[in-house]
Amino acid sequence: MSETLEHRAIGADLPRRDGDRKVRGTAVYADESPAQDPVYCRIVQAPLARGRITSVDPAPAEAEDGVLAVLTPATAERLADTSDAEYAILQDDEVHFRGQIVAAVIAETFEQARYAADLVDVRYDEQPGDTLLSADRPDLYRPEQVETGAAPDTSEGDVDAAVAAGPARIQQTYTTPMLHNNPMEPHATTALWEPASHGGAGSLTLWDSTQGVHTVRETVYTVLGLDREQVRVVCPYVGGGFGSKGIPHQNVVTAAMAARAVPGRPVRLALTRQQTFSLAGYRPPTIQQVALAAGDDGRLTAIANDVVEQTSRVKEFAEQTVLPARTMYAAPNRRTSTRLAALDVPIPSWMRAPGECPGMFAPEVAMDELAHELGIDPIELRERNEPDTHPESGLPFSSRNLLACLRRGAEQFGWPDRDPLPGVRSHGGWWWGTGVAASVYPTMRMPVSEAEISRVDGRYVARIGATDLGTGTWTALVQIAADALGVAVDEVDVLIGDTDHPMASVAGGSSGINTWGSTLVAAAQEFRKRFGDTPADGDSARAGVPANEAAERYAMSAFGAQFAEVAVHADTGEIRVPRLYGTFAVGRVVNPRMARSQLVGGMTMGLGMALYENSLFDPRTGHVVNHDLAEYHVPTQADVADLRADWIDEHDPHVNAMGTKGIGEIGIVGTAAAVANAAWHATGTRVRDLPVTLDTVL
Amino acid sequence: MFLDGLSPERRGTLRRMDHELTLRVVGAEHRLSVDSRTSLLDALRQRLGNTSPKKGCDHGQCGSCTVLVDGVRVLACLTLAVTRDGSEVVTADGLSAGPPGSGGDHPLHRAFVDEDAFQCGYCTPGQVCSAVGMLDEFARGRPSVVTGDLGAAPELDDAEIAERMSGNLCRCGAYPGIRAAVARVGREREGTR
Amino acid sequence: MRPFDYQAPADAGTAVAAVAARPDAAFLGGGTNLVDHLRLGVAEPGLLVDVTGLLPTGISDDGGGLRIGAGVANADLAADSRVRRHYPVLARALLSGASGQLRNMATTGGNPLQRTRCLYFQDVTTPCNKRSPGSGCAAIGGATRQHAILGASEHCIATHPSDMAVALSALDAQVEVLGPDGERTLAFGELHRLPGDAPERDTVLEHGELITAIVLPPLPVAARSDYRKVRDRASYAFALVSVAAALEVTECRITDSRVAFGGVAHTPWRARRAERVLRGATPSDEAFHAAAAAELADARPQDGVDGGNAFKIPLLTRTLAGTLRDLARQEA
Ligand SMILES: Cc1cc2nc3c(=O)[nH]c(=O)nc-3n(C[C@H](O)[C@H](O)[C@H](O)COP(=O)(O)OP(=O)(O)OC[C@H]3O[C@@H](n4cnc5c(N)ncnc54)[C@H](O)[C@@H]3O)c2cc1C
Ligand code: SF4
Ligand code: FES
Ligand code: FES
């Protein structure tokens, strides 16, 4: 058991430290970072899914006013390490996917760069692209592992026999579409190469919009073949990432290459919204065959999820969609499998709750179908299948409060009086229904992070190269550091967002606060151990993130339950969600207002997944044709009615010193299933393919 | 280090299609020469160093670039700078309780912080400007598509605020907080009228 | 986005002459569509002639109807008390379009001339007969959810995206135009054209013709009118289908009606066949469905990689029925 902190600042409802700057717009984002006479870089993208570049003529672009350089496969610098194919930019003539960077123009003004990029004359030898995902492709393959490192397949008992035996069974195919993160700030970098610094070897500074400054530095120095110390990455604010800024994408390395082509001039490279659809990652589409079998008592005898999904041919990404079916419910017979189609498509990557989010949609809708078939309330069904220990590993849970979330949520939502019959409630010209789904997200702590705490001018200053994506890091880490040091929050400053601060892990997997907080606690303990309660100015201590031994003895996850009320217009089939409530068990909450915002934000994105979001991929061209915010529909203000998030008071002594489990992702996880289940309850039409749109329920 | 206009060496690089114009931005007058292609958004951000309005899409599809031009909320990305010679532009940074640029907070600034009406903050300056413009439209009795009776003056309820603020996307999903912040300031205003 | 020249002349005659003189010149209204297209490379004019400063921005009474200056902002038009009272269908159509900011910018002249939102039209890396005549139509066999079911051709299946234009089509509006050869007036219903074999031409306007005003006739039936727009998202989205309708019921019989559809054709679609079926009928779901069936008899849905758009037939039928039902009830 880790020593749990005494909570004074943790749990306090403090406003954000960066609030003022954000409401005025003076917080500085990557494309706005200070720069003397910046120049602008514009990329050129391949308009074909597969082929070879036969020629690139930069001359028409170079002839334009203000153009400083045109990078092409012939002129771009040779990169030192292209073992990660995503970063092999402008290194050869192959086109692996539509949207790949094939040239970049640097010019004095934004307008000049934009126009000159259109003038670069690139010719191709086009080959037919293979871009269509389907479950019956003969070339599906099993990856060695899924993204988390877990096995792609698992099997226990005999699922097929159990399903055949029934008596109740659900065997259905569910699909989730390609989805794009679409943070409001498109990916952007300001890059400066100063050839004279670092003892004449040169230094590179990147003001990048990223979820991890150190992650970017590791990639960039490796790819360019520099020393780590030659690269500095700065990122005080990020206009949202949701996973898409978790690893650097092609734009970041291109910005670095552009900067090296115009030494001494800061280069700004901001992707357009459209460009982010092919370069900044996406959630791959999934096809999930779920099988559930149960006895008349509602106890599951089998649970299986066989997943087919896509990756790009050039770089493997195996989304861990299979994981939730391994964690959620007890059943003696279990099977999961992962099969990939490697296609000539853009490279998938992380999007908020990769794996858990699509991987909970299918099983949680299947559970709803099973509840209906058995005539058992969906909450009751989940209660009957609550496992005593982790169904796969057999480890006890450090805390598992799924049922508490379901019960508390049910009460707040007004679930108990629910009529289970679908398609029978019509008033005011709308059909009404309600639905529920469960959520899960693993509690993680990253293995590497370091923090330094110093006494400066009578204050405590903590430094850690962490990030604030809007998650509230600037404020939450102050609260944690204050409690760890046993002082008031206004005596503490925490500095983040710069590789000049000690190495910190990426803000991903809802691990930020768990990891950085644990690191700060360790640093504070070290600081107090060495300097006591009356430190002098200049005293300073460092510590790395402690390992969590309890992780070997316990399974650790956050849980939650979402409840949706859906109204479907009787004439037009328009679908609205008047109420969406979530109740979560996420350990201790560091800052209630920021936690609520995160959970509400996750649920809102889940609402988008349920009803609107769909990257329309045209297999003939190999690209997403609705690649903008007018046609890729994220929820608007008018789509979000009574949307609330709440949590139960959960004390978990095993997760970390703060007792936190991470809250960035769990909000999205069960939401789409809850909404889809409610849409069925309203209309009687079961939609198993997201998004649920009006034409599917007409 | 942002430069008000371009340094003399760089001025020479802007040969084609340049136009001289005057903009009053948050009370201060700027004379600048722009490419006809330059949007008001890029003029503000790249030429005048006012990065309060954000670029989320550059195509009128997100609202992040919302500013007030001569008191009206518009999208700076779809506005060519040349078309606004002589205009008064107010960004979220310049908003205050008094005249533009007079300093201090606008009530919406405070309400947004109090209601935690943002996370990443990228859509936020646009939301704030949009809310100012929207409350003014509302005060002038303008209807929205959810106004039940087009003949009557609308009521500032949640549905009205939501519809009128729908041109400002927030991917962080801060909508409930935004609505609460706008409602609070809107009602305070109605109360004083 | 290629460089272009910019002029802001003081009067309409100069503006028309300036555009007429250069084949690559274009009028600039609120810019909400044209600037978007400049940036996409969909439009590549060499000269923009800004007409916002010279077009009339007033709305005046005109023989019982209204004359709307082409420079009037969409937001101002929707807020006008006469429009709200006498032509609610127009106010609602305007208010259902775009966003508050865009409506403050968009003009009366520019709105009906906005171009299709066909995804392929907006993407210069794909073939499109409307954007580059003769290059083919990428939409056919592609993503067609937003495309036409009426009046399309083998060359183009695009829809017209304007909400306002659907209302104007139902209202029998007139369009006043100033061209190099002087003024002319045309019926709003004649402004837009079907794609045929020349989808690059959205309207019958000649190069250099400037819309100066739109005139609404006195139309008592319009006092009971409505606009119903159907879309996935609750706001800030284009119509999947829309219905503009006005209904007059006397002694349980429909004595007059106006019906137009949006989101289904290359033009705002005036549903005259539906109007004929409605005349004299007793308001009932049966009559409304019969009216829709008459209008949609020739509808031809598109297949598509996104599931296509066959759903628009039942959707439009039910939307029309619902809209007319509500109007009939309002009437009672
Ligand atoms: C994100 C987004 C969402 C939108 N949603 C909707 C929606 O839901 N419903 C809807 O109806 N619209 C919608 N719109 C479109 C918007 O309504 C139009 O762009 C606008 O009405 C066009 O008017 P404008 O004055 O800005 O035209 P401009 O962009 O200035 O011009 C459009 C065209 O008309 C020409 N032109 C302009 N004025 C004249 C004139 N007086 N005479 C002759 N030619 C002229 C121009 O040369 C150009 O070709 C949306 C736009 C955006 C960006
Ligand atoms: S439907 Fe018309 S606008 Fe769309 S791609 Fe085809 S020709 Fe172009
Ligand atoms: S940047 Fe202007 S609306 Fe998105
Ligand atoms: S606060 Fe991040 S997009 Fe609105």
Short mmCIF file of C-alpha atoms in Angstrom, two decimals, chain B residues 77-193:
data_model
loop_
_atom_site.label_atom_id
_atom_site.label_comp_id
_atom_site.label_asym_id
_atom_site.label_seq_id
_atom_site.Cartn_x
_atom_site.Cartn_y
_atom_site.Cartn_z
CA CYS B 77 -11.17 33.94 -41.14
CA LEU B 78 -13.75 34.57 -43.87
CA THR B 79 -13.22 38.32 -43.78
CA LEU B 80 -10.59 39.66 -46.14
CA ALA B 81 -8.61 42.33 -44.32
CA VAL B 82 -8.81 44.72 -47.28
CA THR B 83 -12.56 44.85 -46.96
CA ARG B 84 -12.39 46.29 -43.45
CA ASP B 85 -10.41 49.46 -44.02
CA GLY B 86 -11.38 51.90 -41.26
CA SER B 87 -13.16 49.33 -39.11
CA GLU B 88 -13.04 48.96 -35.34
CA VAL B 89 -12.06 45.44 -34.30
CA VAL B 90 -12.43 44.11 -30.78
CA THR B 91 -10.96 40.79 -29.70
CA ALA B 92 -11.50 38.88 -26.47
CA ASP B 93 -8.32 40.34 -25.06
CA GLY B 94 -9.60 43.86 -25.59
CA LEU B 95 -13.02 43.35 -24.08
CA SER B 96 -13.63 45.15 -20.84
CA ALA B 97 -16.52 46.57 -18.92
CA GLY B 98 -15.73 50.00 -20.32
CA PRO B 99 -14.81 51.02 -23.86
CA PRO B 100 -12.60 48.58 -25.83
CA GLY B 101 -9.05 48.61 -24.57
CA SER B 102 -9.88 50.51 -21.41
CA GLY B 103 -8.56 47.59 -19.40
CA GLY B 104 -10.01 45.38 -16.71
CA ASP B 105 -12.33 42.47 -17.05
CA HIS B 106 -15.50 42.08 -18.99
CA PRO B 107 -18.18 40.30 -16.93
CA LEU B 108 -18.01 37.41 -19.40
CA HIS B 109 -14.33 36.89 -18.65
CA ARG B 110 -15.16 36.40 -14.99
CA ALA B 111 -18.20 34.26 -15.66
CA PHE B 112 -16.22 31.96 -17.96
CA VAL B 113 -13.57 31.41 -15.29
CA ASP B 114 -16.14 30.92 -12.53
CA GLU B 115 -18.18 28.40 -14.52
CA ASP B 116 -15.08 26.58 -15.83
CA ALA B 117 -16.48 27.23 -19.29
CA PHE B 118 -13.39 25.93 -21.09
CA GLN B 119 -10.61 23.43 -20.88
CA CYS B 120 -7.92 23.83 -23.53
CA GLY B 121 -8.95 27.46 -24.05
CA TYR B 122 -8.58 27.40 -27.80
CA CYS B 123 -12.21 28.08 -28.67
CA THR B 124 -12.63 30.37 -25.69
CA PRO B 125 -11.76 33.87 -26.98
CA GLY B 126 -14.14 33.19 -29.88
CA GLN B 127 -16.82 32.02 -27.48
CA VAL B 128 -16.41 35.16 -25.39
CA CYS B 129 -16.66 37.51 -28.38
CA SER B 130 -19.55 35.54 -29.76
CA ALA B 131 -21.36 35.78 -26.43
CA VAL B 132 -20.91 39.56 -26.36
CA GLY B 133 -22.29 39.89 -29.88
CA MET B 134 -25.07 37.45 -29.19
CA LEU B 135 -26.24 39.17 -26.00
CA ASP B 136 -26.35 42.42 -27.92
CA GLU B 137 -28.41 40.81 -30.70
CA PHE B 138 -30.67 39.42 -28.06
CA ALA B 139 -31.07 42.78 -26.38
CA ARG B 140 -32.21 44.18 -29.71
CA GLY B 141 -35.02 41.63 -29.77
CA ARG B 142 -33.61 39.55 -32.60
CA PRO B 143 -35.16 36.11 -33.00
CA SER B 144 -33.47 32.76 -33.41
CA VAL B 145 -34.74 29.61 -35.06
CA VAL B 146 -35.90 28.26 -31.71
CA THR B 147 -37.90 31.38 -30.88
CA GLY B 148 -41.45 30.07 -30.66
CA ASP B 149 -43.34 33.20 -31.58
CA LEU B 150 -41.50 35.24 -34.16
CA GLY B 151 -43.77 38.18 -33.41
CA ALA B 152 -42.75 38.42 -29.76
CA ALA B 153 -39.50 39.32 -28.06
CA PRO B 154 -37.49 36.16 -27.26
CA GLU B 155 -36.72 34.96 -23.73
CA LEU B 156 -33.13 34.25 -22.76
CA ASP B 157 -33.57 30.60 -21.83
CA ASP B 158 -31.12 27.74 -22.23
CA ALA B 159 -32.44 26.69 -25.62
CA GLU B 160 -32.06 30.23 -26.98
CA ILE B 161 -28.53 30.56 -25.66
CA ALA B 162 -27.57 27.15 -27.00
CA GLU B 163 -28.88 27.83 -30.50
CA ARG B 164 -27.34 31.28 -30.67
CA MET B 165 -23.97 30.02 -29.47
CA SER B 166 -23.94 27.02 -31.80
CA GLY B 167 -21.62 28.70 -34.25
CA ASN B 168 -18.81 28.22 -31.74
CA LEU B 169 -17.65 24.64 -31.54
CA CYS B 170 -15.88 23.41 -28.43
CA ARG B 171 -14.23 20.04 -28.82
CA CYS B 172 -13.44 19.98 -25.13
CA GLY B 173 -17.19 19.96 -24.61
CA ALA B 174 -17.39 22.89 -22.23
CA TYR B 175 -20.89 23.66 -23.44
CA PRO B 176 -22.76 23.45 -20.10
CA GLY B 177 -20.28 25.85 -18.51
CA ILE B 178 -20.43 28.23 -21.46
CA ARG B 179 -24.20 28.25 -21.32
CA ALA B 180 -24.16 28.93 -17.60
CA ALA B 181 -21.66 31.75 -17.99
CA VAL B 182 -23.61 33.42 -20.77
CA ALA B 183 -26.90 32.99 -18.93
CA ARG B 184 -25.48 34.58 -15.83
CA VAL B 185 -24.19 37.66 -17.60
CA GLY B 186 -27.30 37.86 -19.77
CA ARG B 187 -29.60 37.79 -16.79
CA GLU B 188 -27.53 40.30 -14.85
CA ARG B 189 -27.90 42.59 -17.83
CA GLU B 190 -31.62 42.04 -18.14
CA GLY B 191 -31.88 42.79 -14.45
CA THR B 192 -30.21 46.17 -14.85
CA ARG B 193 -32.28 47.15 -17.84
#
